């Protein structure tokens, strides 16, 4: 199925929809992919307010098995320039994820600065195409086409906490807010590179800030987005990761930060 079909929301009442957690969006150990869950919240927020998403923070309470869930959105406040929407993703009345979204139109003619720079990276055609899934790889990886371009794979010794590369859906589509939110949680965790090994790293919360109008002007369905992910801190069983998502022509589309657990790798 396409990403749009996977994230389709079926209306069941005012501000309420039914969605489905698909098996091919599962992670190792069970539970749904966090970026996919956030995409459901992003889609519901834009349906509830009909303004473009500007920021979304999702907190993950638990990861149920594949199956139907309900998504509820409440417009907490609708101002002249921005709106605030709260969201709940539930199964049988039990919350799976809670989210808060801010929405608002892109405003031209305001103060701006753009000091961030897209890192140098090989073009998608020159980057390392990641192969088909193997045993132990999360099912959700098959929903993407990924080409490694930054950092190094885990090699058994601690390294730089940097990873990233070019990413798009396996069935290409123009980057919109749900896709961008999903991309922010789809690359291999920077903790793997920092620790030099693969560990359990379930997300506790994920925030995504949209930094440019979506869909980006000039980007087509076949275009890749460059994801850059770094970690600089891990202690007490948790770690952070900062992310950037760039268009091929160097426009910063989104920034992200997540806090995740770390299990093993000490």
mmCIF file of C-alpha atoms in Angstrom:
data_model
loop_
_atom_site.group_PDB
_atom_site.id
_atom_site.type_symbol
_atom_site.label_atom_id
_atom_site.label_comp_id
_atom_site.label_asym_id
_atom_site.label_seq_id
_atom_site.Cartn_x
_atom_site.Cartn_y
_atom_site.Cartn_z
ATOM 1 C CA UNK A 1 0.000 0.000 0.000
ATOM 2 C CA UNK A 2 1.010 3.630 -0.446
ATOM 3 C CA UNK A 3 1.893 5.892 2.474
ATOM 4 C CA UNK A 4 -1.281 7.901 1.902
ATOM 5 C CA UNK A 5 -3.352 4.721 2.110
ATOM 6 C CA UNK A 6 -1.477 3.516 5.200
ATOM 7 C CA UNK A 7 -2.114 6.805 7.019
ATOM 8 C CA UNK A 8 -5.700 7.239 5.853
ATOM 9 C CA UNK A 9 -8.085 8.461 8.556
ATOM 10 C CA UNK A 10 -11.705 7.277 8.433
ATOM 11 C CA UNK A 11 -14.120 9.747 10.078
ATOM 12 C CA UNK A 12 -16.145 8.210 12.922
ATOM 13 C CA UNK A 13 -17.361 11.377 14.645
ATOM 14 C CA UNK A 14 -16.526 15.059 15.150
ATOM 15 C CA UNK A 15 -12.774 15.292 15.575
ATOM 16 C CA UNK A 16 -12.395 11.505 15.627
ATOM 17 C CA UNK A 17 -11.049 9.063 13.060
ATOM 18 C CA UNK A 18 -10.221 5.384 12.769
ATOM 19 C CA UNK A 19 -6.754 4.418 11.555
ATOM 20 C CA UNK A 20 -4.883 1.136 11.210
ATOM 21 C CA UNK A 21 -1.444 0.158 12.446
ATOM 22 C CA UNK A 22 -0.140 -1.971 9.596
ATOM 23 C CA UNK A 23 2.204 -4.927 10.229
ATOM 24 C CA UNK A 24 4.720 -3.541 7.721
ATOM 25 C CA UNK A 25 5.156 -0.481 9.979
ATOM 26 C CA UNK A 26 6.301 -2.544 12.970
ATOM 27 C CA UNK A 27 9.692 -2.329 14.683
ATOM 28 C CA UNK A 28 11.871 -5.112 16.056
ATOM 29 C CA UNK A 29 10.426 -6.273 19.353
ATOM 30 C CA UNK A 30 6.867 -5.328 18.407
ATOM 31 C CA UNK A 31 4.952 -2.100 18.374
ATOM 32 C CA UNK A 32 4.474 0.489 15.640
ATOM 33 C CA UNK A 33 7.150 2.716 14.138
ATOM 34 C CA UNK A 34 7.182 6.013 16.061
ATOM 35 C CA UNK A 35 7.367 8.174 12.944
ATOM 36 C CA UNK A 36 4.312 6.460 11.511
ATOM 37 C CA UNK A 37 2.354 7.097 14.724
ATOM 38 C CA UNK A 38 3.401 10.763 14.594
ATOM 39 C CA UNK A 39 2.272 10.930 10.960
ATOM 40 C CA UNK A 40 -1.229 9.886 12.015
ATOM 41 C CA UNK A 41 -1.218 12.731 14.544
ATOM 42 C CA UNK A 42 0.066 15.187 11.929
ATOM 43 C CA UNK A 43 -2.636 14.230 9.456
ATOM 44 C CA UNK A 44 -5.364 14.516 12.111
ATOM 45 C CA UNK A 45 -4.075 17.915 13.267
ATOM 46 C CA UNK A 46 -4.249 19.352 9.750
ATOM 47 C CA UNK A 47 -7.720 17.897 9.240
ATOM 48 C CA UNK A 48 -8.937 19.363 12.537
ATOM 49 C CA UNK A 49 -7.661 22.894 11.935
ATOM 50 C CA UNK A 50 -7.139 23.124 8.152
ATOM 51 C CA UNK A 51 -3.929 25.109 8.630
ATOM 52 C CA UNK A 52 -0.416 23.857 7.790
ATOM 53 C CA UNK A 53 1.460 22.027 10.535
ATOM 54 C CA UNK A 54 4.316 24.046 12.047
ATOM 55 C CA UNK A 55 5.376 21.872 14.993
ATOM 56 C CA UNK A 56 4.367 18.541 16.514
ATOM 57 C CA UNK A 57 5.460 16.866 19.738
ATOM 58 C CA UNK A 58 4.442 13.240 20.237
ATOM 59 C CA UNK A 59 4.826 11.278 23.466
ATOM 60 C CA UNK A 60 4.745 7.494 23.183
ATOM 61 C CA UNK A 61 2.998 5.702 26.010
ATOM 62 C CA UNK A 62 2.995 2.133 24.700
ATOM 63 C CA UNK A 63 3.304 0.192 21.475
ATOM 64 C CA UNK A 64 0.334 -2.038 20.664
ATOM 65 C CA UNK A 65 0.224 -4.799 18.093
ATOM 66 C CA UNK A 66 -1.032 -4.045 14.556
ATOM 67 C CA UNK A 67 -4.727 -3.328 14.292
ATOM 68 C CA UNK A 68 -7.264 -0.501 14.448
ATOM 69 C CA UNK A 69 -6.791 2.584 16.614
ATOM 70 C CA UNK A 70 -8.788 5.761 17.120
ATOM 71 C CA UNK A 71 -7.327 9.223 16.609
ATOM 72 C CA UNK A 72 -8.955 12.180 18.378
ATOM 73 C CA UNK A 73 -8.124 15.860 17.808
ATOM 74 C CA UNK A 74 -9.243 18.870 19.847
ATOM 75 C CA UNK A 75 -8.612 22.431 18.710
ATOM 76 C CA UNK A 76 -7.609 23.962 22.034
ATOM 77 C CA UNK A 77 -7.251 27.452 20.627
ATOM 78 C CA UNK A 78 -7.563 29.035 17.190
ATOM 79 C CA UNK A 79 -5.863 32.421 17.032
ATOM 80 C CA UNK A 80 -5.397 34.835 14.145
ATOM 81 C CA UNK A 81 -2.049 33.363 13.085
ATOM 82 C CA UNK A 82 -1.694 30.017 14.866
ATOM 83 C CA UNK A 83 -3.808 27.242 16.336
ATOM 84 C CA UNK A 84 -3.093 24.689 19.045
ATOM 85 C CA UNK A 85 -4.415 21.147 18.681
ATOM 86 C CA UNK A 86 -4.168 18.283 21.167
ATOM 87 C CA UNK A 87 -4.298 14.702 19.908
ATOM 88 C CA UNK A 88 -4.832 11.244 21.369
ATOM 89 C CA UNK A 89 -4.214 7.927 19.656
ATOM 90 C CA UNK A 90 -6.067 5.172 21.499
ATOM 91 C CA UNK A 91 -7.086 1.543 21.386
ATOM 92 C CA UNK A 92 -10.162 0.517 23.348
ATOM 93 C CA UNK A 93 -9.974 3.794 25.263
ATOM 94 C CA UNK A 94 -6.367 3.203 26.330
ATOM 95 C CA UNK A 95 -3.952 5.933 25.170
ATOM 96 C CA UNK A 96 -1.079 4.782 22.978
ATOM 97 C CA UNK A 97 0.303 8.246 22.159
ATOM 98 C CA UNK A 98 -0.422 11.854 23.120
ATOM 99 C CA UNK A 99 0.561 14.819 20.974
ATOM 100 C CA UNK A 100 0.407 18.606 20.789
ATOM 101 C CA UNK A 101 0.528 20.467 17.485
ATOM 102 C CA UNK A 102 0.877 24.096 16.488
ATOM 103 C CA UNK A 103 -0.467 25.056 13.084
ATOM 104 C CA UNK A 104 -0.298 28.288 11.116
ATOM 105 C CA UNK A 105 0.173 29.682 7.645
ATOM 106 C CA UNK A 106 3.636 30.533 6.356
ATOM 107 C CA UNK A 107 4.101 34.295 6.812
ATOM 108 C CA UNK A 108 6.210 36.169 4.276
ATOM 109 C CA UNK A 109 7.834 39.516 5.001
ATOM 110 C CA UNK A 110 8.826 38.673 8.584
ATOM 111 C CA UNK A 111 12.301 38.856 10.152
ATOM 112 C CA UNK A 112 14.365 35.851 9.117
ATOM 113 C CA UNK A 113 17.870 34.412 9.177
ATOM 114 C CA UNK A 114 19.225 31.180 7.773
ATOM 115 C CA UNK A 115 22.621 30.408 9.245
ATOM 116 C CA UNK A 116 22.240 26.634 9.050
ATOM 117 C CA UNK A 117 24.031 25.000 6.136
ATOM 118 C CA UNK A 118 23.361 21.680 4.479
ATOM 119 C CA UNK A 119 26.329 19.348 5.080
ATOM 120 C CA UNK A 120 28.362 18.105 2.147
ATOM 121 C CA UNK A 121 27.112 14.687 1.052
ATOM 122 C CA UNK A 122 27.338 12.574 -2.085
ATOM 123 C CA UNK A 123 24.358 12.840 -4.410
ATOM 124 C CA UNK A 124 21.705 10.105 -4.097
ATOM 125 C CA UNK A 125 22.979 8.309 -7.191
ATOM 126 C CA UNK A 126 26.499 8.249 -5.700
ATOM 127 C CA UNK A 127 25.506 7.301 -2.134
ATOM 128 C CA UNK A 128 25.423 3.755 -0.755
ATOM 129 C CA UNK A 129 22.094 2.131 -1.533
ATOM 130 C CA UNK A 130 21.003 0.177 1.527
ATOM 131 C CA UNK A 131 20.073 -3.379 0.656
ATOM 132 C CA UNK A 132 16.971 -5.447 1.204
ATOM 133 C CA UNK A 133 15.863 -6.347 4.699
ATOM 134 C CA UNK A 134 17.579 -9.200 6.484
ATOM 135 C CA UNK A 135 16.624 -11.156 9.572
ATOM 136 C CA UNK A 136 16.462 -8.883 12.602
ATOM 137 C CA UNK A 137 15.690 -5.725 10.610
ATOM 138 C CA UNK A 138 12.481 -3.891 11.458
ATOM 139 C CA UNK A 139 9.632 -4.380 8.999
ATOM 140 C CA UNK A 140 9.131 -0.622 8.626
ATOM 141 C CA UNK A 141 12.465 -0.229 6.788
ATOM 142 C CA UNK A 142 10.845 -1.766 3.698
ATOM 143 C CA UNK A 143 8.611 1.301 3.370
ATOM 144 C CA UNK A 144 11.597 3.487 2.456
ATOM 145 C CA UNK A 145 14.366 3.790 -0.068
ATOM 146 C CA UNK A 146 17.509 4.781 1.843
ATOM 147 C CA UNK A 147 20.977 5.748 0.613
ATOM 148 C CA UNK A 148 23.648 6.192 3.284
ATOM 149 C CA UNK A 149 25.710 9.360 2.875
ATOM 150 C CA UNK A 150 26.874 10.514 6.329
ATOM 151 C CA UNK A 151 28.621 8.864 9.254
ATOM 152 C CA UNK A 152 29.779 5.263 9.469
ATOM 153 C CA UNK A 153 27.966 2.023 10.328
ATOM 154 C CA UNK A 154 28.487 0.441 13.774
ATOM 155 C CA UNK A 155 31.832 -1.352 13.745
ATOM 156 C CA UNK A 156 32.149 -2.701 17.264
ATOM 157 C CA UNK A 157 33.876 0.352 18.741
ATOM 158 C CA UNK A 158 32.441 3.737 19.756
ATOM 159 C CA UNK A 159 32.519 6.383 17.027
ATOM 160 C CA UNK A 160 31.155 9.788 16.151
ATOM 161 C CA UNK A 161 27.468 10.189 16.985
ATOM 162 C CA UNK A 162 26.535 11.068 13.407
ATOM 163 C CA UNK A 163 24.484 9.225 10.820
ATOM 164 C CA UNK A 164 22.235 10.020 7.894
ATOM 165 C CA UNK A 165 21.575 9.884 4.209
ATOM 166 C CA UNK A 166 19.003 10.305 1.489
ATOM 167 C CA UNK A 167 15.515 8.985 2.113
ATOM 168 C CA UNK A 168 12.167 8.791 0.340
ATOM 169 C CA UNK A 169 9.182 6.473 0.422
ATOM 170 C CA UNK A 170 9.496 3.199 -1.478
ATOM 171 C CA UNK A 171 6.400 4.402 -3.309
ATOM 172 C CA UNK A 172 7.479 7.997 -3.934
ATOM 173 C CA UNK A 173 5.275 10.946 -3.031
ATOM 174 C CA UNK A 174 5.753 14.691 -2.700
ATOM 175 C CA UNK A 175 6.967 15.544 0.842
ATOM 176 C CA UNK A 176 4.049 16.781 2.936
ATOM 177 C CA UNK A 177 3.829 17.205 6.709
ATOM 178 C CA UNK A 178 2.997 13.531 7.525
ATOM 179 C CA UNK A 179 5.892 12.305 5.366
ATOM 180 C CA UNK A 180 8.373 14.796 6.834
ATOM 181 C CA UNK A 181 7.332 13.838 10.372
ATOM 182 C CA UNK A 182 7.865 10.188 9.479
ATOM 183 C CA UNK A 183 11.305 10.821 7.941
ATOM 184 C CA UNK A 184 12.397 12.471 11.204
ATOM 185 C CA UNK A 185 12.191 9.102 12.968
ATOM 186 C CA UNK A 186 13.120 6.742 10.151
ATOM 187 C CA UNK A 187 16.912 6.700 9.888
ATOM 188 C CA UNK A 188 19.038 4.352 11.959
ATOM 189 C CA UNK A 189 19.629 5.894 15.400
ATOM 190 C CA UNK A 190 22.777 7.954 15.842
ATOM 191 C CA UNK A 191 23.259 6.038 19.107
ATOM 192 C CA UNK A 192 24.243 2.992 17.030
ATOM 193 C CA UNK A 193 27.162 4.926 15.530
ATOM 194 C CA UNK A 194 28.142 6.465 18.862
ATOM 195 C CA UNK A 195 28.160 3.143 20.722
ATOM 196 C CA UNK A 196 29.515 1.134 17.793
ATOM 197 C CA UNK A 197 26.744 -1.447 18.146
ATOM 198 C CA UNK A 198 23.026 -1.943 17.672
ATOM 199 C CA UNK A 199 20.969 -1.490 20.853
ATOM 200 C CA UNK A 200 17.343 -1.168 21.810
ATOM 201 C CA UNK A 201 16.378 2.499 21.408
ATOM 202 C CA UNK A 202 12.606 3.043 21.723
ATOM 203 C CA UNK A 203 11.510 6.677 21.430
ATOM 204 C CA UNK A 204 9.958 8.403 24.433
ATOM 205 C CA UNK A 205 9.089 11.658 22.697
ATOM 206 C CA UNK A 206 9.670 13.212 19.288
ATOM 207 C CA UNK A 207 9.376 16.883 18.320
ATOM 208 C CA UNK A 208 9.427 18.019 14.696
ATOM 209 C CA UNK A 209 9.589 21.683 13.664
ATOM 210 C CA UNK A 210 8.589 22.436 10.058
ATOM 211 C CA UNK A 211 11.002 25.047 8.694
ATOM 212 C CA UNK A 212 9.714 25.594 5.132
ATOM 213 C CA UNK A 213 6.393 25.483 3.295
ATOM 214 C CA UNK A 214 5.239 21.974 2.438
ATOM 215 C CA UNK A 215 5.164 20.494 -0.118
ATOM 216 C CA UNK A 216 8.420 22.255 -1.056
ATOM 217 C CA UNK A 217 8.222 24.214 -4.334
ATOM 218 C CA UNK A 218 10.126 22.417 -7.059
ATOM 219 C CA UNK A 219 10.325 19.041 -5.302
ATOM 220 C CA UNK A 220 8.686 16.123 -7.085
ATOM 221 C CA UNK A 221 7.614 12.659 -5.926
ATOM 222 C CA UNK A 222 10.930 11.082 -6.966
ATOM 223 C CA UNK A 223 13.138 13.515 -5.039
ATOM 224 C CA UNK A 224 15.021 12.405 -1.934
ATOM 225 C CA UNK A 225 15.298 14.278 1.362
ATOM 226 C CA UNK A 226 18.665 14.358 3.147
ATOM 227 C CA UNK A 227 18.413 13.373 6.812
ATOM 228 C CA UNK A 228 21.228 14.350 9.201
ATOM 229 C CA UNK A 229 21.067 12.926 12.731
ATOM 230 C CA UNK A 230 23.435 13.562 15.661
ATOM 231 C CA UNK A 231 23.640 12.587 19.316
ATOM 232 C CA UNK A 232 25.822 14.360 21.867
ATOM 233 C CA UNK A 233 24.486 13.069 25.153
ATOM 234 C CA UNK A 234 23.436 9.800 26.737
ATOM 235 C CA UNK A 235 23.106 9.066 30.464
ATOM 236 C CA UNK A 236 20.787 7.442 32.962
ATOM 237 C CA UNK A 237 19.303 5.075 30.410
ATOM 238 C CA UNK A 238 18.207 7.742 27.921
ATOM 239 C CA UNK A 239 19.828 9.657 25.051
ATOM 240 C CA UNK A 240 18.962 12.524 22.723
ATOM 241 C CA UNK A 241 19.107 12.868 18.951
ATOM 242 C CA UNK A 242 18.906 16.073 16.911
ATOM 243 C CA UNK A 243 17.873 15.828 13.274
ATOM 244 C CA UNK A 244 17.741 17.984 10.166
ATOM 245 C CA UNK A 245 15.872 17.280 6.935
ATOM 246 C CA UNK A 246 17.103 19.056 3.786
ATOM 247 C CA UNK A 247 15.785 19.374 0.252
ATOM 248 C CA UNK A 248 18.226 18.451 -2.547
ATOM 249 C CA UNK A 249 18.800 22.159 -3.288
ATOM 250 C CA UNK A 250 19.747 22.998 0.309
ATOM 251 C CA UNK A 251 16.494 24.197 1.896
ATOM 252 C CA UNK A 252 16.085 23.210 5.548
ATOM 253 C CA UNK A 253 12.665 21.539 5.592
ATOM 254 C CA UNK A 254 12.499 20.471 9.236
ATOM 255 C CA UNK A 255 14.401 20.027 12.479
ATOM 256 C CA UNK A 256 13.717 17.348 15.048
ATOM 257 C CA UNK A 257 14.706 16.280 18.530
ATOM 258 C CA UNK A 258 13.853 13.068 20.269
ATOM 259 C CA UNK A 259 14.532 11.499 23.619
ATOM 260 C CA UNK A 260 14.843 7.708 23.635
ATOM 261 C CA UNK A 261 15.656 4.868 25.947
ATOM 262 C CA UNK A 262 18.864 2.919 25.539
ATOM 263 C CA UNK A 263 18.887 -0.784 26.360
ATOM 264 C CA UNK A 264 22.236 -2.535 26.258
ATOM 265 C CA UNK A 265 25.513 -1.375 24.806
ATOM 266 C CA UNK A 266 27.104 -0.345 28.088
#
